[in-house]
CSV table of N, CA, C and O in Angstrom, one decimal:
chain,number,residue,atom,x,y,z
A,1,MET,N,-8.5,14.3,-39.6
A,1,MET,CA,-9.2,13.4,-38.6
A,1,MET,C,-9.3,12.0,-39.1
A,1,MET,O,-10.2,12.0,-40.2
A,2,ALA,N,-9.1,10.7,-39.0
A,2,ALA,CA,-9.5,9.6,-39.7
A,2,ALA,C,-11.0,9.1,-39.1
A,2,ALA,O,-11.5,10.2,-38.3
A,3,ASN,N,-11.7,8.5,-39.8
A,3,ASN,CA,-13.1,8.3,-40.0
A,3,ASN,C,-13.1,6.7,-39.3
A,3,ASN,O,-12.7,5.7,-39.6
A,4,TYR,N,-13.3,6.8,-37.8
A,4,TYR,CA,-13.4,5.7,-36.9
A,4,TYR,C,-14.5,4.9,-36.7
A,4,TYR,O,-15.7,6.0,-36.6
A,5,THR,N,-14.7,3.8,-36.2
A,5,THR,CA,-16.0,3.3,-35.9
A,5,THR,C,-16.6,4.1,-34.5
A,5,THR,O,-15.7,4.7,-34.1
A,6,GLU,N,-17.7,3.9,-34.4
A,6,GLU,CA,-18.4,4.1,-33.1
A,6,GLU,C,-17.6,4.0,-31.8
A,6,GLU,O,-17.3,4.8,-31.0
A,7,SER,N,-17.4,2.4,-32.0
A,7,SER,CA,-16.7,2.0,-30.8
A,7,SER,C,-15.2,2.5,-30.3
A,7,SER,O,-14.8,2.5,-29.4
A,8,ILE,N,-14.5,2.7,-31.5
A,8,ILE,CA,-13.1,3.3,-31.5
A,8,ILE,C,-13.2,4.5,-31.2
A,8,ILE,O,-12.6,5.1,-29.9
A,9,GLU,N,-14.3,5.4,-31.4
A,9,GLU,CA,-14.4,6.8,-31.1
A,9,GLU,C,-14.7,6.9,-29.5
A,9,GLU,O,-14.3,7.8,-28.8
A,10,LYS,N,-15.5,5.9,-28.9
A,10,LYS,CA,-15.6,5.8,-27.7
A,10,LYS,C,-14.5,5.4,-27.1
A,10,LYS,O,-14.4,6.0,-25.5
A,11,LEU,N,-14.0,4.5,-27.3
A,11,LEU,CA,-12.6,4.0,-26.5
A,11,LEU,C,-11.5,5.2,-26.5
A,11,LEU,O,-11.0,5.9,-25.3
A,12,ILE,N,-11.6,5.8,-27.5
A,12,ILE,CA,-10.7,7.3,-27.8
A,12,ILE,C,-11.3,8.2,-26.7
A,12,ILE,O,-10.4,8.9,-26.3
A,13,GLU,N,-12.3,8.3,-26.8
A,13,GLU,CA,-13.2,9.7,-25.7
A,13,GLU,C,-12.7,9.1,-24.2
A,13,GLU,O,-12.3,10.1,-23.4
A,14,ARG,N,-12.8,7.8,-23.9
A,14,ARG,CA,-12.5,7.3,-22.6
A,14,ARG,C,-10.9,7.6,-22.3
A,14,ARG,O,-10.6,8.0,-21.1
A,15,LEU,N,-10.5,7.2,-23.4
A,15,LEU,CA,-9.0,7.4,-23.0
A,15,LEU,C,-8.1,8.7,-22.7
A,15,LEU,O,-7.6,9.1,-22.3
A,16,ILE,N,-8.7,9.8,-23.7
A,16,ILE,CA,-8.6,11.1,-23.4
A,16,ILE,C,-8.7,11.6,-21.9
A,16,ILE,O,-7.9,12.5,-21.4
A,17,LYS,N,-9.5,10.8,-21.2
A,17,LYS,CA,-9.8,11.4,-19.8
A,17,LYS,C,-8.6,10.9,-18.9
A,17,LYS,O,-8.4,11.4,-17.8
A,18,PHE,N,-7.6,10.2,-19.2
A,18,PHE,CA,-6.5,10.1,-18.4
A,18,PHE,C,-5.6,11.4,-18.4
A,18,PHE,O,-5.3,11.8,-19.6
A,19,PRO,N,-5.0,11.9,-17.8
A,19,PRO,CA,-4.2,13.0,-17.4
A,19,PRO,C,-3.1,12.6,-18.3
A,19,PRO,O,-2.3,11.7,-18.6
A,20,GLY,N,-2.7,13.7,-19.1
A,20,GLY,CA,-1.2,13.7,-20.1
A,20,GLY,C,-1.8,13.0,-21.4
A,20,GLY,O,-0.9,12.7,-22.3
A,21,ILE,N,-3.1,12.4,-21.4
A,21,ILE,CA,-3.3,11.6,-22.9
A,21,ILE,C,-4.1,12.2,-23.6
A,21,ILE,O,-5.3,12.6,-23.3
A,22,GLY,N,-3.8,13.0,-24.8
A,22,GLY,CA,-4.3,13.5,-26.0
A,22,GLY,C,-4.9,12.6,-27.0
A,22,GLY,O,-4.9,11.5,-26.6
A,23,ARG,N,-5.5,13.0,-27.7
A,23,ARG,CA,-6.3,12.3,-28.8
A,23,ARG,C,-5.1,11.4,-29.9
A,23,ARG,O,-5.5,10.6,-29.8
A,24,ARG,N,-3.9,12.4,-30.3
A,24,ARG,CA,-3.2,11.4,-30.6
A,24,ARG,C,-2.4,10.2,-29.9
A,24,ARG,O,-2.4,9.0,-30.3
A,25,SER,N,-2.3,10.4,-28.8
A,25,SER,CA,-1.8,9.5,-28.0
A,25,SER,C,-2.9,8.1,-27.7
A,25,SER,O,-2.5,6.9,-27.3
A,26,ALA,N,-4.4,8.9,-27.2
A,26,ALA,CA,-5.2,7.8,-27.3
A,26,ALA,C,-5.3,7.3,-28.6
A,26,ALA,O,-5.9,5.7,-28.8
A,27,GLU,N,-5.0,7.7,-30.0
A,27,GLU,CA,-5.2,6.6,-31.1
A,27,GLU,C,-4.2,5.8,-31.2
A,27,GLU,O,-4.3,4.8,-31.5
A,28,ARG,N,-3.0,6.1,-30.5
A,28,ARG,CA,-1.9,5.3,-30.4
A,28,ARG,C,-2.0,4.0,-29.6
A,28,ARG,O,-2.0,2.7,-30.0
A,29,MET,N,-3.0,4.2,-28.5
A,29,MET,CA,-3.4,3.4,-27.4
A,29,MET,C,-4.3,2.1,-28.0
A,29,MET,O,-4.4,1.3,-28.0
A,30,VAL,N,-5.2,2.8,-28.7
A,30,VAL,CA,-6.2,2.0,-29.7
A,30,VAL,C,-5.4,1.2,-30.6
A,30,VAL,O,-5.8,-0.2,-30.6
A,31,SER,N,-4.7,1.7,-31.1
A,31,SER,CA,-4.1,1.1,-32.4
A,31,SER,C,-3.3,-0.2,-31.5
A,31,SER,O,-3.6,-1.9,-32.5
A,32,TYR,N,-2.5,-0.1,-30.5
A,32,TYR,CA,-2.0,-1.2,-29.6
A,32,TYR,C,-2.8,-2.0,-29.3
A,32,TYR,O,-2.7,-3.2,-29.3
A,33,VAL,N,-4.2,-1.9,-28.7
A,33,VAL,CA,-5.3,-2.4,-28.7
A,33,VAL,C,-5.5,-3.5,-29.6
A,33,VAL,O,-5.8,-4.7,-29.6
A,34,LEU,N,-6.2,-2.9,-31.0
A,34,LEU,CA,-6.3,-3.6,-32.0
A,34,LEU,C,-5.3,-4.8,-32.5
A,34,LEU,O,-5.6,-5.6,-32.9
A,35,SER,N,-4.0,-4.4,-32.2
A,35,SER,CA,-3.2,-5.2,-32.8
A,35,SER,C,-2.7,-6.4,-31.6
A,35,SER,O,-1.7,-7.1,-32.2
A,36,SER,N,-3.4,-6.4,-30.3
A,36,SER,CA,-2.6,-7.1,-29.3
A,36,SER,C,-3.8,-8.3,-29.6
A,36,SER,O,-4.7,-8.5,-30.1
A,37,SER,N,-3.3,-9.4,-29.0
A,37,SER,CA,-4.3,-10.5,-28.9
A,37,SER,C,-5.5,-10.4,-27.8
A,37,SER,O,-5.4,-9.7,-26.8
A,38,GLN,N,-6.4,-11.9,-28.2
A,38,GLN,CA,-7.4,-11.5,-27.2
A,38,GLN,C,-6.9,-11.6,-25.6
A,38,GLN,O,-7.4,-11.1,-24.7
A,39,GLU,N,-5.9,-12.1,-25.8
A,39,GLU,CA,-5.6,-12.4,-24.3
A,39,GLU,C,-4.8,-11.4,-23.6
A,39,GLU,O,-4.9,-11.1,-22.5
A,40,GLU,N,-4.3,-10.9,-24.5
A,40,GLU,CA,-3.3,-9.2,-23.9
A,40,GLU,C,-4.4,-8.4,-23.7
A,40,GLU,O,-4.4,-8.0,-22.4
A,41,VAL,N,-5.6,-8.4,-24.3
A,41,VAL,CA,-6.6,-7.1,-24.0
A,41,VAL,C,-7.6,-7.7,-22.7
A,41,VAL,O,-7.7,-6.9,-21.8
A,42,ARG,N,-7.7,-9.0,-22.5
A,42,ARG,CA,-8.3,-9.6,-21.5
A,42,ARG,C,-7.3,-9.4,-20.2
A,42,ARG,O,-7.8,-8.9,-19.1
A,43,LEU,N,-6.1,-9.5,-20.0
A,43,LEU,CA,-5.2,-9.4,-19.2
A,43,LEU,C,-5.1,-7.8,-19.1
A,43,LEU,O,-5.1,-7.4,-17.6
A,44,LEU,N,-5.1,-7.1,-19.6
A,44,LEU,CA,-5.1,-5.6,-19.3
A,44,LEU,C,-6.4,-4.9,-18.8
A,44,LEU,O,-6.5,-4.3,-17.8
A,45,THR,N,-7.6,-5.6,-19.3
A,45,THR,CA,-8.7,-5.4,-18.8
A,45,THR,C,-8.9,-5.7,-17.3
A,45,THR,O,-9.5,-5.2,-16.4
A,46,GLU,N,-8.3,-7.2,-17.0
A,46,GLU,CA,-8.4,-7.5,-15.8
A,46,GLU,C,-7.4,-6.8,-14.4
A,46,GLU,O,-8.0,-6.7,-13.6
A,47,ALA,N,-6.3,-6.2,-15.2
A,47,ALA,CA,-5.5,-5.7,-14.1
A,47,ALA,C,-6.1,-4.2,-14.0
A,47,ALA,O,-6.2,-3.6,-12.7
A,48,LEU,N,-7.0,-3.3,-14.5
A,48,LEU,CA,-7.7,-2.3,-14.5
A,48,LEU,C,-8.6,-2.3,-13.8
A,48,LEU,O,-9.1,-1.8,-12.5
A,49,THR,N,-9.4,-3.8,-13.7
A,49,THR,CA,-10.3,-4.1,-13.1
A,49,THR,C,-9.8,-4.3,-11.2
A,49,THR,O,-10.5,-3.9,-10.6
A,50,LYS,N,-8.6,-5.4,-11.3
A,50,LYS,CA,-8.3,-5.7,-10.0
A,50,LYS,C,-7.7,-4.1,-9.2
A,50,LYS,O,-7.9,-4.1,-8.1
A,51,VAL,N,-7.2,-3.5,-10.0
A,51,VAL,CA,-6.7,-2.0,-9.1
A,51,VAL,C,-8.0,-1.5,-8.9
A,51,VAL,O,-7.7,-0.8,-8.2
A,52,LYS,N,-8.8,-1.1,-9.4
A,52,LYS,CA,-9.9,-0.5,-9.2
A,52,LYS,C,-10.8,-1.0,-8.1
A,52,LYS,O,-11.2,-0.3,-7.1
A,53,GLU,N,-11.2,-2.2,-7.6
A,53,GLU,CA,-11.7,-3.2,-6.8
A,53,GLU,C,-10.7,-3.2,-5.4
A,53,GLU,O,-10.9,-2.8,-4.3
A,54,ASN,N,-9.4,-3.2,-6.0
A,54,ASN,CA,-8.4,-3.6,-4.5
A,54,ASN,C,-7.5,-2.7,-4.0
A,54,ASN,O,-7.6,-2.4,-3.0
A,55,VAL,N,-7.3,-1.6,-4.8
A,55,VAL,CA,-6.3,-0.5,-4.2
A,55,VAL,C,-7.0,0.6,-3.4
A,55,VAL,O,-8.1,1.3,-3.8
A,56,LYS,N,-6.8,0.8,-2.5
A,56,LYS,CA,-7.2,2.1,-1.5
A,56,LYS,C,-6.4,2.8,-0.8
A,56,LYS,O,-4.9,2.5,-1.2
A,57,LEU,N,-6.6,4.0,-0.2
A,57,LEU,CA,-5.8,4.6,0.5
A,57,LEU,C,-5.5,4.1,2.1
A,57,LEU,O,-6.6,3.7,2.6
A,58,CYS,N,-4.3,4.3,2.2
A,58,CYS,CA,-4.1,3.8,3.9
A,58,CYS,C,-4.5,4.6,4.8
A,58,CYS,O,-4.8,5.9,4.5
A,59,ARG,N,-5.3,4.1,5.4
A,59,ARG,CA,-6.1,4.6,6.8
A,59,ARG,C,-5.0,5.7,7.4
A,59,ARG,O,-5.4,6.6,8.0
A,60,ILE,N,-3.8,5.6,7.6
A,60,ILE,CA,-2.8,6.5,8.0
A,60,ILE,C,-2.4,7.6,7.5
A,60,ILE,O,-2.4,8.6,7.7
A,61,CYS,N,-1.6,7.1,6.4
A,61,CYS,CA,-0.7,8.0,6.0
A,61,CYS,C,-1.2,7.9,4.2
A,61,CYS,O,-0.9,8.8,4.1
A,62,HIS,N,-2.3,7.5,3.9
A,62,HIS,CA,-3.1,7.9,2.6
A,62,HIS,C,-2.2,7.4,1.5
A,62,HIS,O,-2.4,7.8,0.5
A,63,ASN,N,-1.4,6.5,1.8
A,63,ASN,CA,-0.4,5.9,1.0
A,63,ASN,C,-1.3,4.7,-0.1
A,63,ASN,O,-2.2,4.3,0.6
A,64,LEU,N,-0.7,4.3,-1.5
A,64,LEU,CA,-1.8,3.6,-1.9
A,64,LEU,C,-1.2,2.1,-1.5
A,64,LEU,O,-0.3,2.0,-0.7
A,65,SER,N,-2.7,1.2,-1.1
A,65,SER,CA,-2.3,-0.1,-0.5
A,65,SER,C,-3.9,-0.8,-0.8
A,65,SER,O,-4.7,-0.3,-1.0
A,66,GLU,N,-3.1,-2.2,-0.8
A,66,GLU,CA,-4.4,-3.3,-1.2
A,66,GLU,C,-4.8,-3.7,0.1
A,66,GLU,O,-5.9,-4.6,0.4
A,67,GLN,N,-4.6,-3.3,1.6
A,67,GLN,CA,-4.8,-3.6,2.6
A,67,GLN,C,-5.3,-2.2,3.3
A,67,GLN,O,-4.9,-1.2,3.2
A,68,GLU,N,-6.0,-2.0,4.7
A,68,GLU,CA,-6.5,-0.9,5.7
A,68,GLU,C,-5.1,-0.3,5.5
A,68,GLU,O,-5.1,0.8,5.7
A,69,LEU,N,-4.1,-1.0,5.8
A,69,LEU,CA,-2.7,-0.1,6.5
A,69,LEU,C,-1.7,-0.2,5.3
A,69,LEU,O,-1.9,-1.8,4.7
A,70,CYS,N,-0.9,0.8,4.9
A,70,CYS,CA,0.2,0.4,3.8
A,70,CYS,C,1.2,-0.6,4.5
A,70,CYS,O,1.5,-0.7,5.8
A,71,SER,N,2.3,-1.1,3.5
A,71,SER,CA,3.3,-1.8,4.3
A,71,SER,C,4.1,-1.0,5.3
A,71,SER,O,5.1,-1.4,6.2
A,72,ILE,N,4.4,0.1,4.8
A,72,ILE,CA,5.0,1.2,5.9
A,72,ILE,C,4.6,1.2,7.1
A,72,ILE,O,4.9,1.1,8.3
A,73,CYS,N,3.3,1.4,7.1
A,73,CYS,CA,2.4,1.7,8.3
A,73,CYS,C,2.3,0.4,9.4
A,73,CYS,O,1.9,0.4,10.6
A,74,ARG,N,2.1,-1.0,8.6
A,74,ARG,CA,2.0,-2.0,9.4
A,74,ARG,C,3.2,-2.7,9.5
A,74,ARG,O,3.5,-3.3,10.5
A,75,ASP,N,4.3,-1.8,9.0
A,75,ASP,CA,5.5,-2.5,9.9
A,75,ASP,C,6.1,-1.5,11.0
A,75,ASP,O,6.4,-0.4,11.1
A,76,PRO,N,6.2,-2.5,12.2
A,76,PRO,CA,6.3,-2.0,13.6
A,76,PRO,C,7.9,-1.1,13.5
A,76,PRO,O,7.8,-0.2,14.4
A,77,GLY,N,8.7,-1.3,13.1
A,77,GLY,CA,9.8,-0.6,13.0
A,77,GLY,C,10.0,0.6,12.3
A,77,GLY,O,10.9,1.7,12.5
A,78,ALA,N,9.0,0.7,11.3
A,78,ALA,CA,9.0,2.2,10.3
A,78,ALA,C,8.9,3.3,11.0
A,78,ALA,O,9.4,4.4,10.9
A,79,GLY,N,8.2,3.1,12.1
A,79,GLY,CA,7.6,4.5,12.9
A,79,GLY,C,8.9,4.9,13.6
A,79,GLY,O,9.1,5.9,13.5
A,80,ARG,N,9.6,3.8,14.1
A,80,ARG,CA,11.1,4.5,14.9
A,80,ARG,C,12.2,5.0,13.7
A,80,ARG,O,12.8,5.9,14.3
A,81,ILE,N,12.0,4.7,12.7
A,81,ILE,CA,13.1,4.7,11.5
A,81,ILE,C,12.6,6.2,11.1
A,81,ILE,O,13.4,7.2,11.1
A,82,LEU,N,11.4,6.8,11.0
A,82,LEU,CA,11.0,7.6,10.4
A,82,LEU,C,11.0,8.6,11.6
A,82,LEU,O,11.3,10.0,11.2
A,83,PHE,N,10.2,8.3,12.9
A,83,PHE,CA,11.3,9.6,13.8
A,83,PHE,C,12.2,9.5,14.2
A,83,PHE,O,12.8,11.2,14.1
A,84,ALA,N,13.3,8.7,13.8
A,84,ALA,CA,14.9,8.9,13.9
A,84,ALA,C,15.3,9.8,12.7
A,84,ALA,O,16.1,11.0,12.8
A,85,LEU,N,14.8,9.7,11.4
A,85,LEU,CA,15.0,10.1,10.3
A,85,LEU,C,14.7,12.0,10.5
A,85,LEU,O,14.9,12.8,10.5
A,86,LEU,N,13.1,11.9,10.8
A,86,LEU,CA,12.9,13.4,11.4
A,86,LEU,C,13.4,14.1,12.3
A,86,LEU,O,13.7,15.4,12.3
A,87,ARG,N,14.1,13.6,13.3
A,87,ARG,CA,14.7,14.1,14.4
A,87,ARG,C,16.4,14.6,13.9
A,87,ARG,O,16.6,15.9,14.3
A,88,SER,N,17.0,13.5,13.4
A,88,SER,CA,17.9,13.8,12.5
A,88,SER,C,17.9,15.3,11.7
A,88,SER,O,19.0,15.8,11.8
A,89,ARG,N,16.8,15.3,11.0
A,89,ARG,CA,16.7,16.5,9.9
A,89,ARG,C,16.8,18.0,10.6
A,89,ARG,O,17.0,18.8,10.5
A,90,ARG,N,16.0,17.9,12.2
A,90,ARG,CA,16.0,19.2,12.9
A,90,ARG,C,17.4,19.4,13.6
A,90,ARG,O,17.4,20.8,13.7
A,91,MET,N,18.2,18.5,13.6
A,91,MET,CA,19.4,18.7,14.3
A,91,MET,C,20.8,19.5,13.2
A,91,MET,O,20.3,19.4,12.6
């Protein structure tokens, strides 16, 4: 095992919490961050923050959305299409 700084070790520990990310993958991600420009890291941080702040579940179907209703549930024609699709599957 490599001897990492405290801040790198903390980042690895956080990344391991992602589903499917083990220690080796987290180490690769840290390596990418370290080799990236300050601007690229800032953009990544900003994208993570925006997703966490803005994305929520649609009130009706629980799909991911940045509004109270997802684009499917906001579409007045979508209900008719879904109904027709479900009806055709039953026949």
